[in-house]
Every structure is written in C-alpha cells, then in structure tokens.
Short mmCIF file of C-alpha atoms in Angstrom, two decimals:
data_model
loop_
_atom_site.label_atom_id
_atom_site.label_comp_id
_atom_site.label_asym_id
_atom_site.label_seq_id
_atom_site.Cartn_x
_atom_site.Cartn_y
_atom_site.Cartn_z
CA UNK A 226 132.37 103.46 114.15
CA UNK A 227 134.46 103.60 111.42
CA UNK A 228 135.76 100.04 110.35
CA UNK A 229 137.59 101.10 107.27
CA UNK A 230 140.02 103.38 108.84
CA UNK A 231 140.43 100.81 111.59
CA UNK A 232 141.55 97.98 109.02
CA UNK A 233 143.57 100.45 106.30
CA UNK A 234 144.94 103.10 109.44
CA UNK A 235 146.79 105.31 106.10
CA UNK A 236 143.37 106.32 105.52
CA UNK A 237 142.43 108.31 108.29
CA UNK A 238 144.04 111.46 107.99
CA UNK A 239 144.02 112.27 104.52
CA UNK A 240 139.69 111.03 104.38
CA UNK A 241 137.77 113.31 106.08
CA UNK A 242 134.83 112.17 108.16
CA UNK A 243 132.38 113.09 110.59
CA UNK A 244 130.02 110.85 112.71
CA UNK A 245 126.39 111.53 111.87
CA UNK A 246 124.94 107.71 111.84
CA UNK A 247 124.26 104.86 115.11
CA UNK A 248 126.49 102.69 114.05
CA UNK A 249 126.44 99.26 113.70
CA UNK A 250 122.74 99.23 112.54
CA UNK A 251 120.44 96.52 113.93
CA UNK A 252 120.58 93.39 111.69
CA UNK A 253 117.18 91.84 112.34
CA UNK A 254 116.21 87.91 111.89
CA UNK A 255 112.88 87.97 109.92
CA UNK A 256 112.40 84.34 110.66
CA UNK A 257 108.68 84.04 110.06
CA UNK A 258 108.95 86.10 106.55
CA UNK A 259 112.03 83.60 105.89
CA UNK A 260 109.84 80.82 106.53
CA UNK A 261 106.70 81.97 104.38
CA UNK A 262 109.55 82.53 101.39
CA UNK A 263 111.25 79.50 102.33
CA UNK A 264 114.53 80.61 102.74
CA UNK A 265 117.11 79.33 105.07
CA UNK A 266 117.83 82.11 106.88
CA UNK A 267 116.77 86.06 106.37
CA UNK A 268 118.29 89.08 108.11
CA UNK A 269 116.81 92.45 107.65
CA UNK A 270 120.04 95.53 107.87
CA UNK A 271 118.21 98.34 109.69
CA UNK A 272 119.59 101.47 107.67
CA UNK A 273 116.58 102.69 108.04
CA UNK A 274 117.16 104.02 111.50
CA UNK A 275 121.06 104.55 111.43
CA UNK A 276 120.98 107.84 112.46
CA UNK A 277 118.50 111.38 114.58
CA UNK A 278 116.28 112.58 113.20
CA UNK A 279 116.51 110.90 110.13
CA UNK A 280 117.84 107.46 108.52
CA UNK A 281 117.88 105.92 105.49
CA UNK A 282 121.30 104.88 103.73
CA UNK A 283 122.33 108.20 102.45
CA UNK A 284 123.94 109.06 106.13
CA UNK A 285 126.62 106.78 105.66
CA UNK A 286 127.69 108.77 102.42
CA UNK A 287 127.09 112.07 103.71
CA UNK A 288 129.30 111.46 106.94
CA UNK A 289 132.39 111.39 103.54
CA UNK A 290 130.63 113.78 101.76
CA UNK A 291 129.71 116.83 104.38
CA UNK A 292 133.09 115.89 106.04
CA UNK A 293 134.67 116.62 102.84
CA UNK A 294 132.98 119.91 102.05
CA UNK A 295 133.76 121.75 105.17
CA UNK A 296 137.60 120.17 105.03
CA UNK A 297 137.40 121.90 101.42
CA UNK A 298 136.62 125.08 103.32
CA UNK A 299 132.51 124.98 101.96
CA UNK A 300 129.98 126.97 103.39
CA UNK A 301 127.42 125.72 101.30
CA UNK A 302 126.40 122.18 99.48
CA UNK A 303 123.87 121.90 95.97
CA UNK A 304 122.73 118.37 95.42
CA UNK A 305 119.75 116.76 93.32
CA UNK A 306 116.70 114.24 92.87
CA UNK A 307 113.18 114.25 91.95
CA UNK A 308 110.62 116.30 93.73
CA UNK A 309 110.53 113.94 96.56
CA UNK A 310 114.01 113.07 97.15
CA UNK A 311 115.02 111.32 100.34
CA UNK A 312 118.85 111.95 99.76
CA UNK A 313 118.24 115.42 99.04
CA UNK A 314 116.87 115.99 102.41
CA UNK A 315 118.28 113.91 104.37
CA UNK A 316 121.51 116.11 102.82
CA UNK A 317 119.93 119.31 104.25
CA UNK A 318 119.09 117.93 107.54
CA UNK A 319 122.80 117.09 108.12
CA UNK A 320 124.63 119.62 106.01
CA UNK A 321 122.06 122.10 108.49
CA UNK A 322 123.13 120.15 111.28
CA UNK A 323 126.92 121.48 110.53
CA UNK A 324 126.29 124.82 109.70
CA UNK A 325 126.02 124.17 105.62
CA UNK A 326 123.55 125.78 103.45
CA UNK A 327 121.76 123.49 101.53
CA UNK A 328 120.38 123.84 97.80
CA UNK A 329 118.28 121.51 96.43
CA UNK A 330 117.72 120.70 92.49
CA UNK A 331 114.95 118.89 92.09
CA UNK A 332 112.66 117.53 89.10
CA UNK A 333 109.34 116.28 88.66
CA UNK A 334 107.85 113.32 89.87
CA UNK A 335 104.67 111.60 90.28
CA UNK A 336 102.17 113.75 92.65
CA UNK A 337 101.79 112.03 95.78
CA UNK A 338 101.40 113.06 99.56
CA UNK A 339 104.64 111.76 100.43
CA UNK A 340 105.79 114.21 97.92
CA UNK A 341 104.19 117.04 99.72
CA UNK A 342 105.42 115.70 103.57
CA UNK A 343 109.36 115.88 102.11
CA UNK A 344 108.48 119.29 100.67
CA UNK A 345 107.24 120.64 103.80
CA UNK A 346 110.11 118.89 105.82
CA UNK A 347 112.26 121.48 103.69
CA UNK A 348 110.73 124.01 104.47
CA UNK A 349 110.98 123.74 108.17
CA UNK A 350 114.35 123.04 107.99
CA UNK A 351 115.35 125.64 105.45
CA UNK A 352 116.59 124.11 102.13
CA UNK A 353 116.97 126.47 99.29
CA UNK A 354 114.86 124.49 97.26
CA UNK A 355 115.28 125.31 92.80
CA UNK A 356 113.07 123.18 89.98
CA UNK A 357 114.70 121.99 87.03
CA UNK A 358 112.76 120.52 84.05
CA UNK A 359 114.61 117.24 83.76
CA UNK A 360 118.46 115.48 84.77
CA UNK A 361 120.25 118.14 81.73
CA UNK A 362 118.17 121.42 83.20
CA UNK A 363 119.85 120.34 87.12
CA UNK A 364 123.00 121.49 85.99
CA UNK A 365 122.21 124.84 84.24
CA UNK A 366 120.42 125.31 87.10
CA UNK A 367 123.44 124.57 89.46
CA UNK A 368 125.55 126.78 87.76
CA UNK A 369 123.09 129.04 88.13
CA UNK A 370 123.29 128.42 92.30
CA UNK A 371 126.83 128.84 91.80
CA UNK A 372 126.95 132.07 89.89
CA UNK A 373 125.08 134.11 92.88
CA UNK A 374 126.14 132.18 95.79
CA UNK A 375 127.47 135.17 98.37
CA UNK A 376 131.06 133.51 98.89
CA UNK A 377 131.03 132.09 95.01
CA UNK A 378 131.36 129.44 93.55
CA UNK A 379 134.13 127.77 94.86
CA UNK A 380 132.08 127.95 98.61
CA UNK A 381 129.04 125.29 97.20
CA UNK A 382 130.24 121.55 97.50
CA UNK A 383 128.61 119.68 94.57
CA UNK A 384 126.87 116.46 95.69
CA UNK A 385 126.02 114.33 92.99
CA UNK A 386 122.65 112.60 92.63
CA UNK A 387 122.14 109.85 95.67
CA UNK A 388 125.62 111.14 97.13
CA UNK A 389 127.28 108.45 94.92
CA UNK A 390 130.31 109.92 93.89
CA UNK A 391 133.35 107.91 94.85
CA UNK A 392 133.50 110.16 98.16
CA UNK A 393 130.40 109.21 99.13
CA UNK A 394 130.12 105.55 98.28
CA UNK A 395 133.55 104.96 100.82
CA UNK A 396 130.59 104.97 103.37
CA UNK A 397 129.32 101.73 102.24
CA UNK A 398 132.62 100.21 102.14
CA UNK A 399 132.43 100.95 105.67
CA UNK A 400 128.66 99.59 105.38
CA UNK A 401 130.20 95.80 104.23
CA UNK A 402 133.25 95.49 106.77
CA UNK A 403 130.49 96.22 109.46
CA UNK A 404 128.36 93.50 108.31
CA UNK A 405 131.67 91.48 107.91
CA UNK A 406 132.10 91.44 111.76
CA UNK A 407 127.77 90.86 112.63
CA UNK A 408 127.65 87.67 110.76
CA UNK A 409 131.43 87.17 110.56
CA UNK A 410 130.24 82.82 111.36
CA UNK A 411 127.53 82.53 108.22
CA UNK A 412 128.85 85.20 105.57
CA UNK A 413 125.09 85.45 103.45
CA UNK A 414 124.63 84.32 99.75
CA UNK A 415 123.29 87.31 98.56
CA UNK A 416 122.53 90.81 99.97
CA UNK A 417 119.59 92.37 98.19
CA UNK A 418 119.39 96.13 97.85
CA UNK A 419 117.26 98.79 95.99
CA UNK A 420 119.77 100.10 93.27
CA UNK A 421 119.54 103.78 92.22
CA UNK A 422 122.57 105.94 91.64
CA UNK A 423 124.99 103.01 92.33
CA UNK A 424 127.05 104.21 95.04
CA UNK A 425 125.52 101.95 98.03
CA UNK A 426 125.72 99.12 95.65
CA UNK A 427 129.06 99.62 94.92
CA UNK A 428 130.54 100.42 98.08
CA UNK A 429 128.98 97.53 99.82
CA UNK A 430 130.76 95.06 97.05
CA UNK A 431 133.88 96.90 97.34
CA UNK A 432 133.47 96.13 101.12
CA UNK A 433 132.38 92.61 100.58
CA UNK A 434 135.72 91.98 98.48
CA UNK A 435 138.02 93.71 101.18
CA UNK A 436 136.87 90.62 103.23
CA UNK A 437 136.77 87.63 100.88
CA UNK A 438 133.17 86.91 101.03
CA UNK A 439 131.47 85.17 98.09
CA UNK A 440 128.60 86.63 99.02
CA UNK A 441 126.48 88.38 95.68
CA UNK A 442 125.01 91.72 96.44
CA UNK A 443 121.42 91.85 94.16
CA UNK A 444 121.26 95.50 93.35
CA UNK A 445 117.41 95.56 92.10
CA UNK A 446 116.82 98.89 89.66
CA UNK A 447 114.26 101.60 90.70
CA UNK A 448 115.62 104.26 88.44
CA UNK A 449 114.77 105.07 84.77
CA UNK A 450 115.95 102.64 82.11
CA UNK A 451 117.74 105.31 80.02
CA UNK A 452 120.67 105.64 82.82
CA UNK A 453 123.58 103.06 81.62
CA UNK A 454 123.73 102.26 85.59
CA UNK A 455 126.20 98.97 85.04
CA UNK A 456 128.97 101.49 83.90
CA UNK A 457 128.16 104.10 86.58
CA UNK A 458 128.71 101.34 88.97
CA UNK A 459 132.07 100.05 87.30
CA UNK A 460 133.43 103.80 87.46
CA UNK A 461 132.83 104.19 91.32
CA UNK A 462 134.21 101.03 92.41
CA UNK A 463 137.15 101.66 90.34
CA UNK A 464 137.79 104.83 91.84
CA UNK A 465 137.49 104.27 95.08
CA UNK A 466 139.92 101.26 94.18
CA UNK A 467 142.46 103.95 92.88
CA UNK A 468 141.79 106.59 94.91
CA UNK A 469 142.04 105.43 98.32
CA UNK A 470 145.17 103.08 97.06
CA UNK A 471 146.77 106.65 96.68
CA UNK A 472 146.17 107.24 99.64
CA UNK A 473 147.08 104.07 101.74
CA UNK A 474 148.95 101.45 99.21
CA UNK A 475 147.90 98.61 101.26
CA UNK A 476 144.35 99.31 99.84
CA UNK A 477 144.25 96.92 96.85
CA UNK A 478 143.65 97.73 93.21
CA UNK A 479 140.80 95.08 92.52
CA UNK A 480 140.01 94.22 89.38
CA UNK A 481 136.43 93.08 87.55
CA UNK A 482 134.10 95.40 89.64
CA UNK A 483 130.75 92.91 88.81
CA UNK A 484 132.33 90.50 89.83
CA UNK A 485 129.96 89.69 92.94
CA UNK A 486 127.29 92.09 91.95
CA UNK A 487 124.25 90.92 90.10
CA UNK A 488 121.89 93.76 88.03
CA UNK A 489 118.24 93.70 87.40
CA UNK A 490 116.04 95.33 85.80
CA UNK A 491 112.79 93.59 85.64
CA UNK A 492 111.03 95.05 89.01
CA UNK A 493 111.12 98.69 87.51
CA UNK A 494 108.07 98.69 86.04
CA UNK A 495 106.34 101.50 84.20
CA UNK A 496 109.43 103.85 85.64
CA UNK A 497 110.31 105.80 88.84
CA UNK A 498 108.31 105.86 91.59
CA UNK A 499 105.61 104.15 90.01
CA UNK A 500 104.12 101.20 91.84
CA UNK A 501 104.07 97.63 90.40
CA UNK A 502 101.52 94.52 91.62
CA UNK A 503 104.93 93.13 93.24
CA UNK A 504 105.95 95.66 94.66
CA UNK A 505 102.53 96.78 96.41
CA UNK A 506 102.58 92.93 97.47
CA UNK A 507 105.87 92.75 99.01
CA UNK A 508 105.52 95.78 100.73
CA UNK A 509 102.02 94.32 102.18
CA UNK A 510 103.81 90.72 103.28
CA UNK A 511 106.57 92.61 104.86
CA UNK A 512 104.67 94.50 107.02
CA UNK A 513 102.63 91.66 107.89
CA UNK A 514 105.33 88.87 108.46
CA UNK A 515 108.53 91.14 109.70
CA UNK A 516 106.69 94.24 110.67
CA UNK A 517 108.84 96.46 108.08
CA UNK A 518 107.64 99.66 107.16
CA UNK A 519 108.53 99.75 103.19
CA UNK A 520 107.55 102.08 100.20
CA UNK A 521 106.59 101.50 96.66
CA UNK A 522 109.52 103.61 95.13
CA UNK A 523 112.77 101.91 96.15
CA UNK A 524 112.33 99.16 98.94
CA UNK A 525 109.21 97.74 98.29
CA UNK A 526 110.99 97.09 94.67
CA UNK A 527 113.71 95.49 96.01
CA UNK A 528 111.63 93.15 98.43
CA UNK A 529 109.59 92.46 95.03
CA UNK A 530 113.28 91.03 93.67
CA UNK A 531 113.82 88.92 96.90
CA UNK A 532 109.87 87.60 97.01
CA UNK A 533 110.37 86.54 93.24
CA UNK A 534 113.38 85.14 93.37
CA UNK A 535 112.25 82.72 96.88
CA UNK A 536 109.47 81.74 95.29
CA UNK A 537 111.58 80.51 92.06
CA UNK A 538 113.52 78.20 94.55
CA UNK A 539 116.75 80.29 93.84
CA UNK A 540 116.88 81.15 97.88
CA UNK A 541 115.92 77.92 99.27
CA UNK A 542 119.17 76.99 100.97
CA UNK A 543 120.78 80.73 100.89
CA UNK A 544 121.37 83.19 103.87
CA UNK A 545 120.02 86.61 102.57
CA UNK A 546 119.92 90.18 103.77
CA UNK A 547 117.93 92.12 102.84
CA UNK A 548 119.02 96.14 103.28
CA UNK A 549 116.69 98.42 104.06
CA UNK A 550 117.65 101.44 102.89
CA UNK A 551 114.36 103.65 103.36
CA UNK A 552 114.15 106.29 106.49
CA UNK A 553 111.86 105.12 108.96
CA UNK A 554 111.84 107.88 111.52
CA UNK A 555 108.78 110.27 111.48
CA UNK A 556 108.24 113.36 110.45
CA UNK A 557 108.46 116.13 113.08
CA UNK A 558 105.05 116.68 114.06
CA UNK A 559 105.36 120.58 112.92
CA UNK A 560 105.80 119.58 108.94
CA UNK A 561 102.14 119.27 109.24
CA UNK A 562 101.57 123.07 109.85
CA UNK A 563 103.61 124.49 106.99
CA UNK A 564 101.50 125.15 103.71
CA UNK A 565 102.33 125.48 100.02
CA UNK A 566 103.26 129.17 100.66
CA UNK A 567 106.60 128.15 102.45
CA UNK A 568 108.23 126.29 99.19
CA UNK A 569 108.76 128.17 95.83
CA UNK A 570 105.42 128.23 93.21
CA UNK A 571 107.37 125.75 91.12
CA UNK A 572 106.53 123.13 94.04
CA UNK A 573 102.81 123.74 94.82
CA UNK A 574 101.44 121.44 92.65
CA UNK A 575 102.38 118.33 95.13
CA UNK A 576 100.22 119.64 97.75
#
C-alpha cells in the first residue's frame, strides 16, 4: 500500500519502490496504560511487525531505498550503525531478499547479548560485516568496500546511517498519510517517536503536513549529543519537499520544517544505548499495562518521554500515539547455533 503515489499519481514512475512491509500496521488502543498515565486516549502504531521476518521502521525506508539501488543498476548496498544495529540488518535481510550484497560498517557499542544475537543473525544471513573505529573511520572504510568491490564502485548503493537520506525518509511520508486515513475522525495531539538519524521523524511530519493535521510529532533523542540532529532533520524534509516537487509539481514546497515537530533531548542519558531509571521503568509499565515488548536503546526512551510528559499533566486531554519503531519478530531459532568464529575477530568481543 502505497498512499503517497495514490494521492500525488506524478510520483509513481519516476520513484522507485518495492513492497517489502504489511501494510497498514496495526494501530493498537492501549486503554489501560492510557488510563494509568491519564491520558485521553493512547494508540500504540505497530511498526514493529510491519513486515517477514523482520519489522521495525527501517522497512518502510528500505522499500525507497533497495528499490532505488537495483533501478540504479546495484548489485550491492554498504550501510552503517553501531555494533548492534537494527537498520543495518534489517538492510541485509531485505537487500538479501532481492539478490543485493550487503556490507555492513559498524562501530562499537556497549557489550550486551543483544549485541551478540544481531551479530549472529548476520552471519546466518550473510552480511559482509567491516569495523570502523568511530562515525569518521565508516567512511574510509566504505571507500575501502568500494575500491575492491568485483563490479566497482559504481555497483555498491550507499545507504546512509538509519536509511535517512531523503530517499529513504519518502517511506514515512507514506507512514503519516496511512495514519491520516486510521484515525482520519480524531487526528492525535502528538505522535511520540524515538528520534535517531531523523529520517522517520521527518517523513512522518512531512506526511502529517500533506494532510493538514495539527498534530506535533515528539521526536525523543537516543543518539549522541554531538550530532546537530535539528539541522539534519531540516535538510531531509526540505529535500524531499524539493525533490519530489521536481518530480510531480503538485507536491508542495513547504516551508518551516519544525514547524509541528518538537525535539528533546533530556531522556538520552549517559549516551547511546545506555539505559536510564526512566527508561528501564517505562519499558517495565509497558509490558505490564499494554503488553509491549520495548528496549532500553530507542523505544523504551521514547516511552520514558511520553510517561514524563503524562505525568506532568501535559497529555491529560490529548490523543497520543505512540510509534513503535523496534522489531518484534524473533530471531530464527538457528542464530543460536552460530559461534564467534562465523563474524570477523573485530566482532568477538560481544559474545
């Protein structure tokens, strides 16, 4: 289902796409977590299930992104993350999935099992997996990739971190026309959302303008505080703005990008992928009042935003989503045979 190219029709042919995600996903009433918060109403967006064998939010860029690759005549994609990446391979499960190598670039992050699982998941499914020291070292190292792929250079599509490049984030202005028609009679006050690499949060405001809503999207930071995030985000939504004008003028050129997008910082914490007291709480009173499986490095963070700002009466008469942007579909049963020996030395330590 691809709502965009159904409203703006000049879009279709010149935007490649392929269908990887279940779409609509689910959009779940979490009435008795709503009522614990006291909020008027709470809906949970089920991204974390929108697509086999894997879900998450990064499927709704990658349907652009891989689409765009092999229509660029690809045979291969390089993308990045920490150690434990879900984009990265989620981005090898699909780009697999279409007959597209798959190099990974990934840098350290805290040692945890979860770490290990995603490591092993890439080694079943047969990423080319490279270390890099920090965000600078990922692109030496790409050009490295480059350099010796078989077909050169010109045969590896570069995915940026998170898939947010302006490609990529057209899947979330997809993401906010489809919520447009599921609650098309109470359009929510805010939409919170865990806010990385800025293309999810971006797309879905773009989306959210297309339709008139005043609804804020409350894109809650789990990424280090040296990134200048607020002008990443201003630069995707304003090319998507130009770019797919280009290609269908009755796209419109929007101006002030923030203007229904709220930033924060304050749930971060210590840095990446390292817990806070709120966030281990949220993710403890979601599971208990809505049954939702978060994690401690990007949902739970953003649930801490939502549980905060309930209890400071901000969401007492508000209709919220929450978007859950996490993969919830298991592990193949199999990861848990493959050892250290399957990924490079470089990755050992995790297990």
């Amino acid at each position: 289902m691809t709502k965009l190219f159904d409203v703006y029709p000049g879009l279709h042919e010149p935007t490649p796409h392929v269908q990887l995600a279940e779409l609509p996903t689910p959009l779940d009433d979490a009435a008795r977590l709503s009522a614990e918060l006291g909020i008027r109403r709470l809906w949970i967006k089920r991204d974390d299930i929108a697509a086999q064998p894997y879900g998450g939010n990064k499927v709704r860029k990658l349907e652009f992104l891989l689409a765009d690759a092999r229509d660029k005549g690809c045979d291969a994609v390089v993308t990045y993350g920490a150690a434990g990446s879900n984009h990265a391979l989620a981005t090898s499960i699909f780009a697999h999935r279409l007959g597209l190598q798959c190099y990974a670039v990934l840098t350290p992050q805290a040692i945890s099992p979860k770490v290990a699982d995603t490591l092993r998941y890439h080694a079943m499914v047969g990423t080319r997996l490279h270390s890099a020291k920090d965000f600078q070292d990922t692109i030496a190292v790409r050009d490295s990739i480059m350099a010796k792929h078989p077909t050169g250079a010109s045969g590896v599509y570069d995915i940026w971190w998170g898939g947010s490049s302006w490609v990529g984030a057209i899947g979330f202005i997809n993401a906010g026309l489809e919520i447009g028609e599921q609650l098309a009679a109470d359009p929510p006050d805010y939409i919170y959302v865990a806010s990385g690499t800025q293309g999810t949060a971006a797309g879905l405001a773009l989306g959210l303008r297309l339709l008139n809503w005043p609804t804020q999207v409350v894109g809650v930071r789990v990424v280090p505080l040296t990134l200048k995030l607020p002008s990443v985000y201003d630069r995707l939504f304003n090319e998507m703005c130009s770019e797919l004008h280009a290609r269908d003028e009755h796209f419109p050129l929007l101006d002030e990008p923030q203007q229904n997008f709220e930033w924060r910082d304050e749930f971060l914490g210590e840095g990446y992928a390292i817990p806070t007291d709120a966030t281990t709480e949220a993710v403890k009173l979601a599971d208990r009042l809505a049954k939702l499986h978060l994690e401690t490095t990007y949902t739970g963070k953003a649930m801490a935003g939502l549980v905060h700002d309930a209890r400071a009466g901000r969401l007492t008469n508000s209709s919220v989503v929450f978007w859950l942007t996490y993969n919830s579909r298991p592990y193949p049963p199999a990861t848990r045979d493959i050892s250290a020996d399957a990924v490079p030395a470089g990755f050992r330590k995790y297990f």
